[in-house]
Coordinates of C-alpha atoms and ligand atoms in Angstrom, one line a residue:
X87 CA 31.1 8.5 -5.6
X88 CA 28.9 9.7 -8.5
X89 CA 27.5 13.0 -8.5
X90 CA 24.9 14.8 -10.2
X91 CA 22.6 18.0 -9.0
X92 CA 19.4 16.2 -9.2
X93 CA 18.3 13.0 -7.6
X94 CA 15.0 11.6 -9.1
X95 CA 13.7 7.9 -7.7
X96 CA 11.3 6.6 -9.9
X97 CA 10.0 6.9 -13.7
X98 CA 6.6 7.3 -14.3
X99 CA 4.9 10.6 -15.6
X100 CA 6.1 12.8 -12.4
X101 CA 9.8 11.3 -12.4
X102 CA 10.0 11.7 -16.5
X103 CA 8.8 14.9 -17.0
X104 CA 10.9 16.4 -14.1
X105 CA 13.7 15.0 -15.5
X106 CA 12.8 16.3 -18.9
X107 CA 12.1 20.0 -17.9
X108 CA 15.3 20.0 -15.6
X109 CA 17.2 18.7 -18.6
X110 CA 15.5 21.7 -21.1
X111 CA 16.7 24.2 -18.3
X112 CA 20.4 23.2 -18.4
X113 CA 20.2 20.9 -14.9
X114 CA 21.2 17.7 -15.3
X115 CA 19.5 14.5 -12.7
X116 CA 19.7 11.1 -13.1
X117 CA 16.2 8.5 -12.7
X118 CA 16.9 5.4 -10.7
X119 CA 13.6 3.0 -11.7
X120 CA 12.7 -0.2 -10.1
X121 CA 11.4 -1.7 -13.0
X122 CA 12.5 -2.3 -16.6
X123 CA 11.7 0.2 -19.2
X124 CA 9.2 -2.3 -20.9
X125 CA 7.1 -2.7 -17.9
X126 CA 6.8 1.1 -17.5
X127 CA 5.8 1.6 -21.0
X128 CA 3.3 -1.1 -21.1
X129 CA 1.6 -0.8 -17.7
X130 CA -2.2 0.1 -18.2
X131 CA -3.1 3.6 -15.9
X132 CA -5.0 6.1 -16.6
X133 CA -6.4 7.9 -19.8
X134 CA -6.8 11.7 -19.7
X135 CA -5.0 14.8 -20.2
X136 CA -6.3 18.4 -18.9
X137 CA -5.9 21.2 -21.3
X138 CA -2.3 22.3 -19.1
X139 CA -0.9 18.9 -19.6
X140 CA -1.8 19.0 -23.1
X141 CA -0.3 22.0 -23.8
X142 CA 2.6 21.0 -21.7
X143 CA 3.9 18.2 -23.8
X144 CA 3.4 20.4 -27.3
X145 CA 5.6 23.0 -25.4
X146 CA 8.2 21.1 -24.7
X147 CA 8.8 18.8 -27.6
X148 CA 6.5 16.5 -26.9
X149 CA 3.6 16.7 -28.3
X150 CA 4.3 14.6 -31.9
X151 CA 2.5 11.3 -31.5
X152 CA 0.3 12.4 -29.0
X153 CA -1.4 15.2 -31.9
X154 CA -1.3 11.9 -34.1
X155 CA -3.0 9.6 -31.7
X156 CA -4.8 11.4 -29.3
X157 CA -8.7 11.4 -29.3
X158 CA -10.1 14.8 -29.1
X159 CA -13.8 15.3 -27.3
X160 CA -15.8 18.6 -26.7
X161 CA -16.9 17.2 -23.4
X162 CA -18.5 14.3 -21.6
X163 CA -21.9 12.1 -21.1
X164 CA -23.8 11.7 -18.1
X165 CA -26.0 8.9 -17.7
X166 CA -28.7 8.5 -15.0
X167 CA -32.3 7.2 -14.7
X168 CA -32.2 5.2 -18.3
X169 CA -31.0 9.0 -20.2
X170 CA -27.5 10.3 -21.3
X171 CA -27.1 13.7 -21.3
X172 CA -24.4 15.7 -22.6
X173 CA -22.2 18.3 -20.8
X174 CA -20.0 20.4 -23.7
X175 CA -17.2 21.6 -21.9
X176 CA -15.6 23.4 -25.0
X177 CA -18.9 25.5 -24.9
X178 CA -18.6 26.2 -21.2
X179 CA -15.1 26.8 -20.7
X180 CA -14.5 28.7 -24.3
X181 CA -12.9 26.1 -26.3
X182 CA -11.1 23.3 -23.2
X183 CA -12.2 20.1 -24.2
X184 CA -11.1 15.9 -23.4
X185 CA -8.0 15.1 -24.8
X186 CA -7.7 11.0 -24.2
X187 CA -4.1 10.2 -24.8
X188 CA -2.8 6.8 -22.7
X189 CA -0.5 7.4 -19.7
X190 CA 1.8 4.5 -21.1
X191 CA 1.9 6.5 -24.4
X192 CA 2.9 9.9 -22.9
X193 CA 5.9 7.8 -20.9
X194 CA 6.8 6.3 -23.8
X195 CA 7.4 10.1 -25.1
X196 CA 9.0 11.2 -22.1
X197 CA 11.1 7.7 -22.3
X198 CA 12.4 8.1 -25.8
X199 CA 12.6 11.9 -25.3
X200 CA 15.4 11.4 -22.3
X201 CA 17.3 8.9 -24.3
X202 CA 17.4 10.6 -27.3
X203 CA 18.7 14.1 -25.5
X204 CA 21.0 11.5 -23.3
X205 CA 19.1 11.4 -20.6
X206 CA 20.7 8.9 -17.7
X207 CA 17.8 6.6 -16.7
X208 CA 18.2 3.5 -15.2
X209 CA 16.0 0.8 -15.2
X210 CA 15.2 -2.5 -13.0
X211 CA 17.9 -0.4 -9.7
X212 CA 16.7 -2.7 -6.9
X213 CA 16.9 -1.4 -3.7
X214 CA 17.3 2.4 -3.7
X215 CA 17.9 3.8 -0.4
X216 CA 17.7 7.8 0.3
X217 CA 20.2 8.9 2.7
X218 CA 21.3 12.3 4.5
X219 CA 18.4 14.4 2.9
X220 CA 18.4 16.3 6.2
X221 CA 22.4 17.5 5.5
X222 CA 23.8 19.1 2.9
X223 CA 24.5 16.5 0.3
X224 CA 22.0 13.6 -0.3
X225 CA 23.0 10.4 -1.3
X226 CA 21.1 7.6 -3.1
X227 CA 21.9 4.3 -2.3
X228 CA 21.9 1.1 -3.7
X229 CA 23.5 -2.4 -3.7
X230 CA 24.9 -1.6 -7.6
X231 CA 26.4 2.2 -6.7
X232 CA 25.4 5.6 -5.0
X233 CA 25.0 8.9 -6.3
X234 CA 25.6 12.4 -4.4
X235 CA 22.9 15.0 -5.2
X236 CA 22.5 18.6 -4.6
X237 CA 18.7 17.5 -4.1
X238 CA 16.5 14.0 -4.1
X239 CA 12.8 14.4 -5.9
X240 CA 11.1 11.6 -4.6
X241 CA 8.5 10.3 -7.6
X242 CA 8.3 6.8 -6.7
X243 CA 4.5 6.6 -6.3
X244 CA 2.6 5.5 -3.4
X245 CA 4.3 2.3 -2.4
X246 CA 7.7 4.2 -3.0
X247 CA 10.7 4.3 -0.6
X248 CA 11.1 8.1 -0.6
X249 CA 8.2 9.2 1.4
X250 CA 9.0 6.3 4.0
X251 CA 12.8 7.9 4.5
X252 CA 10.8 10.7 5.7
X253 CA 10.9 10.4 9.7
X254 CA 7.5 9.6 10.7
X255 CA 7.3 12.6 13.3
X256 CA 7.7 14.9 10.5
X257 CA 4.8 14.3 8.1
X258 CA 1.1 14.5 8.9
X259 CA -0.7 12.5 6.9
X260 CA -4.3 12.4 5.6
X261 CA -6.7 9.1 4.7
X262 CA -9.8 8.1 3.0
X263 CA -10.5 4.7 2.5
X264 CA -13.6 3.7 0.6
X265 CA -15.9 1.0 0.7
X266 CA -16.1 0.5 -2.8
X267 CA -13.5 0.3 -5.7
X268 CA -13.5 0.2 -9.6
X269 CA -13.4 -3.7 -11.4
X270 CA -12.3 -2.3 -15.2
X271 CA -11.9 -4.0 -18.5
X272 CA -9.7 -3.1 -21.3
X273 CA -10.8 -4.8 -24.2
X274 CA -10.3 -4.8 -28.1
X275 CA -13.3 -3.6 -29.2
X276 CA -13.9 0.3 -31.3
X277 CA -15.4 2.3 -28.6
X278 CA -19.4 2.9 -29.2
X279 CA -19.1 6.2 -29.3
X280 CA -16.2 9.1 -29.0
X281 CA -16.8 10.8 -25.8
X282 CA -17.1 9.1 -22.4
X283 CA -20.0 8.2 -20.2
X284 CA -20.2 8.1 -16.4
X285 CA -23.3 6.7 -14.9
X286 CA -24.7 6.9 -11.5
X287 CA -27.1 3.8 -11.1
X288 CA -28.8 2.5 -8.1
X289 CA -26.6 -0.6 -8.9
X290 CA -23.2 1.6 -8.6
X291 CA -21.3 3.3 -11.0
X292 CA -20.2 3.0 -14.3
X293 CA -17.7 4.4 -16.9
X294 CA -17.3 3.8 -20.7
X295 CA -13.9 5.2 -21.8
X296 CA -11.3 4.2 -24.2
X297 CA -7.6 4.4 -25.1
X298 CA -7.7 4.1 -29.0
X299 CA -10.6 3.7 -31.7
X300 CA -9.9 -0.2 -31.4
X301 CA -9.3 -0.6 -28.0
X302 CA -12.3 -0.1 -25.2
X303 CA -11.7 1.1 -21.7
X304 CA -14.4 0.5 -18.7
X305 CA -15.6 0.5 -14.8
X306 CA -18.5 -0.5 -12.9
X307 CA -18.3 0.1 -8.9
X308 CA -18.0 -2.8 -7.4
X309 CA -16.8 -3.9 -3.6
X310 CA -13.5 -3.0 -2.2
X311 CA -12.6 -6.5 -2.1
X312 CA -14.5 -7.6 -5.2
X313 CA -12.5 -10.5 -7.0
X314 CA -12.4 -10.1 -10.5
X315 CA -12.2 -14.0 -11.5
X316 CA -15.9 -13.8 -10.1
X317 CA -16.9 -12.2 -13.1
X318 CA -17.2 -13.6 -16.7
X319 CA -16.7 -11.0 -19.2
X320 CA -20.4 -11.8 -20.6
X321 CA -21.7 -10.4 -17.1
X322 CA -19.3 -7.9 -16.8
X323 CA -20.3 -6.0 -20.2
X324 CA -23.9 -6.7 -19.1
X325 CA -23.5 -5.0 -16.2
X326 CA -21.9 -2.2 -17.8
X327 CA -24.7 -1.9 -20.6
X328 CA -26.8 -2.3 -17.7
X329 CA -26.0 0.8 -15.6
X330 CA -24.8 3.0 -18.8
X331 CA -27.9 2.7 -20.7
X332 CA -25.8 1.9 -23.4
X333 CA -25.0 -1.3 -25.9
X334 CA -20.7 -1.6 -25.7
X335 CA -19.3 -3.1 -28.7
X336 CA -17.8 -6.4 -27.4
X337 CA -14.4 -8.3 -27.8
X338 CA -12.1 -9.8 -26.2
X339 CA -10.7 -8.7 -22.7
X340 CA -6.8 -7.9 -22.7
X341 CA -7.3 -6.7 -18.7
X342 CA -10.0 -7.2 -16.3
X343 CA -8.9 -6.0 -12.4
X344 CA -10.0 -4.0 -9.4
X345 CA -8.6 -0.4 -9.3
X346 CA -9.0 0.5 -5.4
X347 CA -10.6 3.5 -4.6
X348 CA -8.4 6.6 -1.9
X349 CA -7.2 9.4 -1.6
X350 CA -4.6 10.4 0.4
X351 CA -1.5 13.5 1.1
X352 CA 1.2 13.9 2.9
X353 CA 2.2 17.0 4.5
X354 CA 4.4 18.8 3.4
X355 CA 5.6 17.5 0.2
X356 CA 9.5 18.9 1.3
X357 CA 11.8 17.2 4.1
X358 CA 15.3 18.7 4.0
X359 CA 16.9 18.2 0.3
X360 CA 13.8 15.8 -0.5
X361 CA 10.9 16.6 -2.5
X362 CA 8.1 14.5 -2.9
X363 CA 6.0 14.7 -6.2
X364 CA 3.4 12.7 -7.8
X365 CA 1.9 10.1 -6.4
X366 CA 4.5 9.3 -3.6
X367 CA 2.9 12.6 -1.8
X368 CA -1.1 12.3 -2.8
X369 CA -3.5 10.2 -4.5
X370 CA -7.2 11.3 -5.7
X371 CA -10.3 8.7 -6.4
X372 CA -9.8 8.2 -9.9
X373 CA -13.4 9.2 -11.0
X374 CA -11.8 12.8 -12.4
X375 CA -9.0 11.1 -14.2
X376 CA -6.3 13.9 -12.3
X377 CA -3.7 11.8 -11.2
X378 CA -1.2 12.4 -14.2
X379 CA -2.6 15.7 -14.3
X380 CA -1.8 16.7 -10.4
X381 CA 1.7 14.9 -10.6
X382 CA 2.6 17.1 -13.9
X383 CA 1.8 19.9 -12.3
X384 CA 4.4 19.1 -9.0
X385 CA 6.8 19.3 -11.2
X386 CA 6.8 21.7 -13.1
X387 CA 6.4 23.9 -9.8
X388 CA 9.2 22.1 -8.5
X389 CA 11.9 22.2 -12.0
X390 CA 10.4 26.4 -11.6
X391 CA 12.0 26.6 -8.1
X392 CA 15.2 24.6 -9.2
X393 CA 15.8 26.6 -12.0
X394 CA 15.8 29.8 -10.1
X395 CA 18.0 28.3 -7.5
X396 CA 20.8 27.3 -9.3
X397 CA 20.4 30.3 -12.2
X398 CA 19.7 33.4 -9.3
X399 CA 21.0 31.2 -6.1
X400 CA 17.3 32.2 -4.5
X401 CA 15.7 29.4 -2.8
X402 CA 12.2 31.0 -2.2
X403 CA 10.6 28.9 -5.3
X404 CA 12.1 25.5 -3.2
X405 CA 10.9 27.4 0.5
X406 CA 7.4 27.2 -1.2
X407 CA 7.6 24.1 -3.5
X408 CA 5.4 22.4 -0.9
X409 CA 2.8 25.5 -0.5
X410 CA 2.4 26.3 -3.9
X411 CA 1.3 22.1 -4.8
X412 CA -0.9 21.9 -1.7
X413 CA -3.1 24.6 -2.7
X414 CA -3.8 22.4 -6.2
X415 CA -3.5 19.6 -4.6
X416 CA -6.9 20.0 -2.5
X417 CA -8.8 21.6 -4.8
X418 CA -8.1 18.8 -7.1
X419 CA -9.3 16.8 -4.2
X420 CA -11.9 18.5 -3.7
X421 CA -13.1 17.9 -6.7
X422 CA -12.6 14.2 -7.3
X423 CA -14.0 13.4 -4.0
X424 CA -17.1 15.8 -5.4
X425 CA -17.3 13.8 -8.3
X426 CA -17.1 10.4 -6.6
X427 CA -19.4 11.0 -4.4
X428 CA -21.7 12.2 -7.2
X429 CA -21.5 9.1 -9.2
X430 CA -21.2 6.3 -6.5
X431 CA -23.7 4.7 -4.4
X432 CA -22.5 4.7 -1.0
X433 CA -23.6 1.3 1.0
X434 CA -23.9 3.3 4.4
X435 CA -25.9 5.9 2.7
X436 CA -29.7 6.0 3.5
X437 CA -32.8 7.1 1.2
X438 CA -32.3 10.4 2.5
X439 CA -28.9 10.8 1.4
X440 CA -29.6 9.0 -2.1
X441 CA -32.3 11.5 -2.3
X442 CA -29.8 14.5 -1.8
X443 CA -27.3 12.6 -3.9
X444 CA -30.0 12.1 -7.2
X445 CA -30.8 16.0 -6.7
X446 CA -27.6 17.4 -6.6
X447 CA -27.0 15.3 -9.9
X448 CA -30.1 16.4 -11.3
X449 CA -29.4 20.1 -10.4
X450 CA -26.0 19.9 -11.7
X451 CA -27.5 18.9 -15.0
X452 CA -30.0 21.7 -15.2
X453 CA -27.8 24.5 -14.1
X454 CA -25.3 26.3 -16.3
X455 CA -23.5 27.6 -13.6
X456 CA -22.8 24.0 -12.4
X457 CA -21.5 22.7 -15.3
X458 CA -19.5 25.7 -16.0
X459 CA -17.8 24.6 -12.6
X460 CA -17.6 20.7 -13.5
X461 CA -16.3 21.7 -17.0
X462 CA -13.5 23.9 -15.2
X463 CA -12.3 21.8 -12.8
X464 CA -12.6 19.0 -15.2
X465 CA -11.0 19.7 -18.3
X466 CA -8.2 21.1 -15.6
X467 CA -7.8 24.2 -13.0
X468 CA -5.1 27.0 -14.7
X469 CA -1.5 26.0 -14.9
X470 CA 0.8 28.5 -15.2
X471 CA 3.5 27.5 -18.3
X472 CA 4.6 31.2 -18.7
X473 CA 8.5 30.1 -18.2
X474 CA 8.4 26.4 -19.3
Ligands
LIG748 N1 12.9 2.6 -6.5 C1 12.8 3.0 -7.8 N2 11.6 3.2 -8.5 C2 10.5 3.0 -7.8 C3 10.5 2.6 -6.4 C4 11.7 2.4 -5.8 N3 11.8 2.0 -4.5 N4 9.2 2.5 -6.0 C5 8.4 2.8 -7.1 N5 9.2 3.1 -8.1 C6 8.8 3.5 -9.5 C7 7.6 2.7 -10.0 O1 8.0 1.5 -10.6 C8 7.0 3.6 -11.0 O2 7.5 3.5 -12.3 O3 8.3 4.8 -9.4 C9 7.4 5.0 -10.5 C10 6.2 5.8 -9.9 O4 5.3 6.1 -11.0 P1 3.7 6.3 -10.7 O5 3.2 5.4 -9.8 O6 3.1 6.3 -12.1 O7 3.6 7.8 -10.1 P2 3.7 9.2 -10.7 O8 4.9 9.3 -11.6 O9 3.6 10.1 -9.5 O10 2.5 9.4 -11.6 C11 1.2 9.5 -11.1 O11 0.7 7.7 -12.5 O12 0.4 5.7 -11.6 C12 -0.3 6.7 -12.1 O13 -2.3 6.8 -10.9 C13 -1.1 7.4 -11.0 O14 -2.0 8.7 -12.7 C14 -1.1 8.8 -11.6 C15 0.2 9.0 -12.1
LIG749 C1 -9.8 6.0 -18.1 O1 -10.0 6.0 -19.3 O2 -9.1 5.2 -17.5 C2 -10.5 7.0 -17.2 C3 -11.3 8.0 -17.9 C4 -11.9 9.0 -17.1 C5 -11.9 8.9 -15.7 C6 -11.2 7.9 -15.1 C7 -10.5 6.9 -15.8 O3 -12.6 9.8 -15.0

C-alpha cells in the first residue's frame, strides 16, 4: 500500500495551503480531490483577503500575481437611509486595509505552486473513504488505490466525507439556520467605484463588490428559498441600485444564484489521527467575507503542530490543534453573526427590534471606538506567522 505522513482530502484554499506549508517544512502529504483541477480553479467563492492571509501568501512564495492583480482598498462603504458613508480602516487600524484578490485566483497559486515544487495532487478521486483514524495508521480509501498516513487532515468542506467518518457520539455540533439568504450576480461590468458597499435597507440587504476592474460582484437579501430564474437581471440591478443608493454600471451576467446563509462548528476539530480544517469543521454567514480567511488560519495552526511533531517528536501543538482554532473560530463568528445581523432585516423582527437594529448601525457610524472594533475584526484578528 502507498504511504505518505500526511493525508489531506480535498483541494480548495484549507487543503492547498496545508499541503503547501507542510511541503515548505520538509513533510510531504498527498491531496485526494473530488473534482478536476479546472473546476476548482474556476468555481466562483468568495473575494477577500485579511491583512494575515495577505501576508501569508507573500511569505511563502505566493504572493506574485496576487501583488499584480489584487485590488487594494483603505476600507469600506456603508450605506443606509439614502447616504454612504465611509469607514477607513487603514486610518483605524494603522495602515490594514481591503485587499480583494478572488478565491479561484489564490487556488490557482496554490495549484500551480504544488505542481511546480512536485506536489502529488490528484484530481476527480471518486469515492474517498477515511478508515482507522482512531488506531495508529490511517488509511484513505478509494475504488482506484489507498494510501497509509501518519495523519488524515480532513479539508473537504461542508458536504465532505471526513467529518461524517467521525462517529456521531463523538462530535457536538452547533447550527444556525437563517431565514434569508444572498441571490448574487457576477457580471462583466467595471465596478462603479473601488471600495465596497454594504447596505442595510428596509427592503434587505445589499452588497456591491467586485473581483477585477471589469468584472462586477453583488448581493441583495433575498428568501432562503428565493429562485433565482424569478429575477431578470434588469430587476435584479434595480434592486441593487435600489437598496445601495447607488447607479452599478451594467453588463451582462456571467452568474446569477442564491448563496445560503449559516453558520455552523463542529466540536472538536480532532478525532484520533483526523483533523478537520476549513470548512468541513465551521462555516460563518458570509456578510464578513472570513471563510478563506478562518480556513487559512486552521492550517497554519495545524502544519505548526505537525512540524513540531515530527522535527521535536512533541505532540502538544496536535493535543491543542483543536483549542487553539476554536478560540478564532468563535470570535470570527462572533463577528459575522454581528455583522449579519447588522446589515439584514430579519422577517421575525418587530419595530422594536428594527429600531435597536437602525441605532446600533447609527451608533456604530458615529463612534470611533466602534469602527476601530469593525475595522479590527474586519480587515482580520492577529495571526501569528512568526515561524511560517
Ligand atoms: N473527496 C475529495 N474531495 C472532496 C470531497 C471528497 N469526498 N468532498 C469535497 N471535496 C473537495 C471539494 O471539491 C473542494 O474542492 O474539497 C474541497 C473543499 O474546499 P472548500 O469547500 O473551498 O473548503 P475549504 O478549503 O475549507 O475553504 C473554505 O472556501 O468554499 C469556500 O466558503 C468557503 O471561503 C470558504 C473557503
Ligand atoms: C464578495 O466579493 O464575494 C464578498 C465581499 C465582501 C463580503 C462578502 C462577499 O463581505
Amino acid at each position: 500500500m502507498e504511504r505518505t505522513r500526511i493525508g489531506i482530502v480535498g483541494a480548495g484554499p484549507a487543503g492547498l495551503m496545508l499541503s503547501h506549508l507542510l511541503a515548505r517544512a520538509g513533510i510531504d502529504s498527498v491531496v485526494l480531490e473530488r473534482r478536476s483541477r479546472d473546476w476548482i480553479e474556476a468555481r466562483i467563492r468568495a473575494g477577500l483577503l485579511e491583512h494575515g492571509s495577505v501576508d501569508l501568501l507573500d511569505r511563502t512564495g505566493l504572493g506574485a500575481r496576487m501583488e499584480k492583480l489584487a485590488l487594494r482598498h483603505r476600507g469600506i462603504e456603508i450605506s443606509t437611509g439614502g447616504r454612504r458613508r465611509h469607514i477607513d480602516f487603514m486610518e483605524a487600524t494603522g495602515g490594514k486595509g481591503v485587499t480583494v484578490y478572488a478565491q479561484h485566483e489564490v487556488v490557482k497559486d496554490l495549484v500551480a505552486a504544488r505542481l511546480e515544487a512536485g506536489g502529488d495532487l490528484r484530481f476527480e478521486v471518486e469515492g474517498v473513504r477515511l478508515e482507522g483514524v482512531d488506531g495508529p495508521e490511517p488509511r484513505l480509501v478509494w475504488p482506484g488505490g489507498a494510501i497509509a498516513c501518519d495523519f488524515i487532515a480532513g479539508c473537504d468542506g461542508y458536504h465532505g466525507v471526513s467529518r461524517a467518518s467521525i462517529p456521531p457520539e463523538a462530535l457536538t455540533l452547533f447550527h444556525r439556520e437563517f431565514p434569508y439568504a444572498w441571490l448574487g450576480l457576477l457580471a462583466e461590468a467595471p465596478p462603479f467605484q473601488d471600495e465596497l458597499v454594504y447596505a442595510r435597507h428596509e427592503a434587505g440587504f445589499a452588497l456591491f463588490s467586485m473581483r477585477s476592474p471589469e468584472l462586477t460582484r453583488a448581493y441583495v437579501q433575498c428568501r432562503a428559498d428565493e429562485d433565482p430564474d424569478k429575477w431578470t437581471a434588469g430587476e435584479l440591478w434595480d434592486e441593487l441600485d435600489r437598496r445601495l443608493a447607488v447607479q452599478l454600471n451594467r453588463g451582462p451576467l456571467l452568474l446569477k444564484s442564491v448563496t445560503p446563509m449559516r453558520a455552523f462548528v463542529a466540536e472538536p476539530m480532532r478525532h484520533g489521527r483526523l483533523f478537520l480544517a476549513g470548512d468541513s469543521a465551521h462555516i460563518v454567514p458570509p456578510t464578513g467575507a472570513k471563510g478563506m480567511n478562518l480556513a487559512f488560519a486552521d492550517v497554519v495552526a495545524l502544519s505548526r503542530a505537525l512540524v513540531r511533531y515530527y522535527r521535536e517528536g512533541d505532540e502538544a501543538g496536535l493535543d491543542a490543534y483543536s483549542d487553539t482554532c476554536l478560540a478564532r473560530v468563535w470570535k470570527v463568528q462572533r463577528f459575522s453573526m454581528w455583522m449579519t445581523r447588522l446589515l439584514h432585516r430579519d422577517p421575525a423582527h418587530d419595530e422594536f427590534e428594527r429600531r435597536l437594529g437602525a441605532a446600533e448601525l447609527e451608533y456604530l457610524l458615529g463612534s470611533d471606538a466602534a469602527r476601530r472594533a469593525l475595522a479590527e475584526n474586519y480587515t482580520g484578528l492577529p495571526l501569528d506567522l512568526t515561524d511560517v
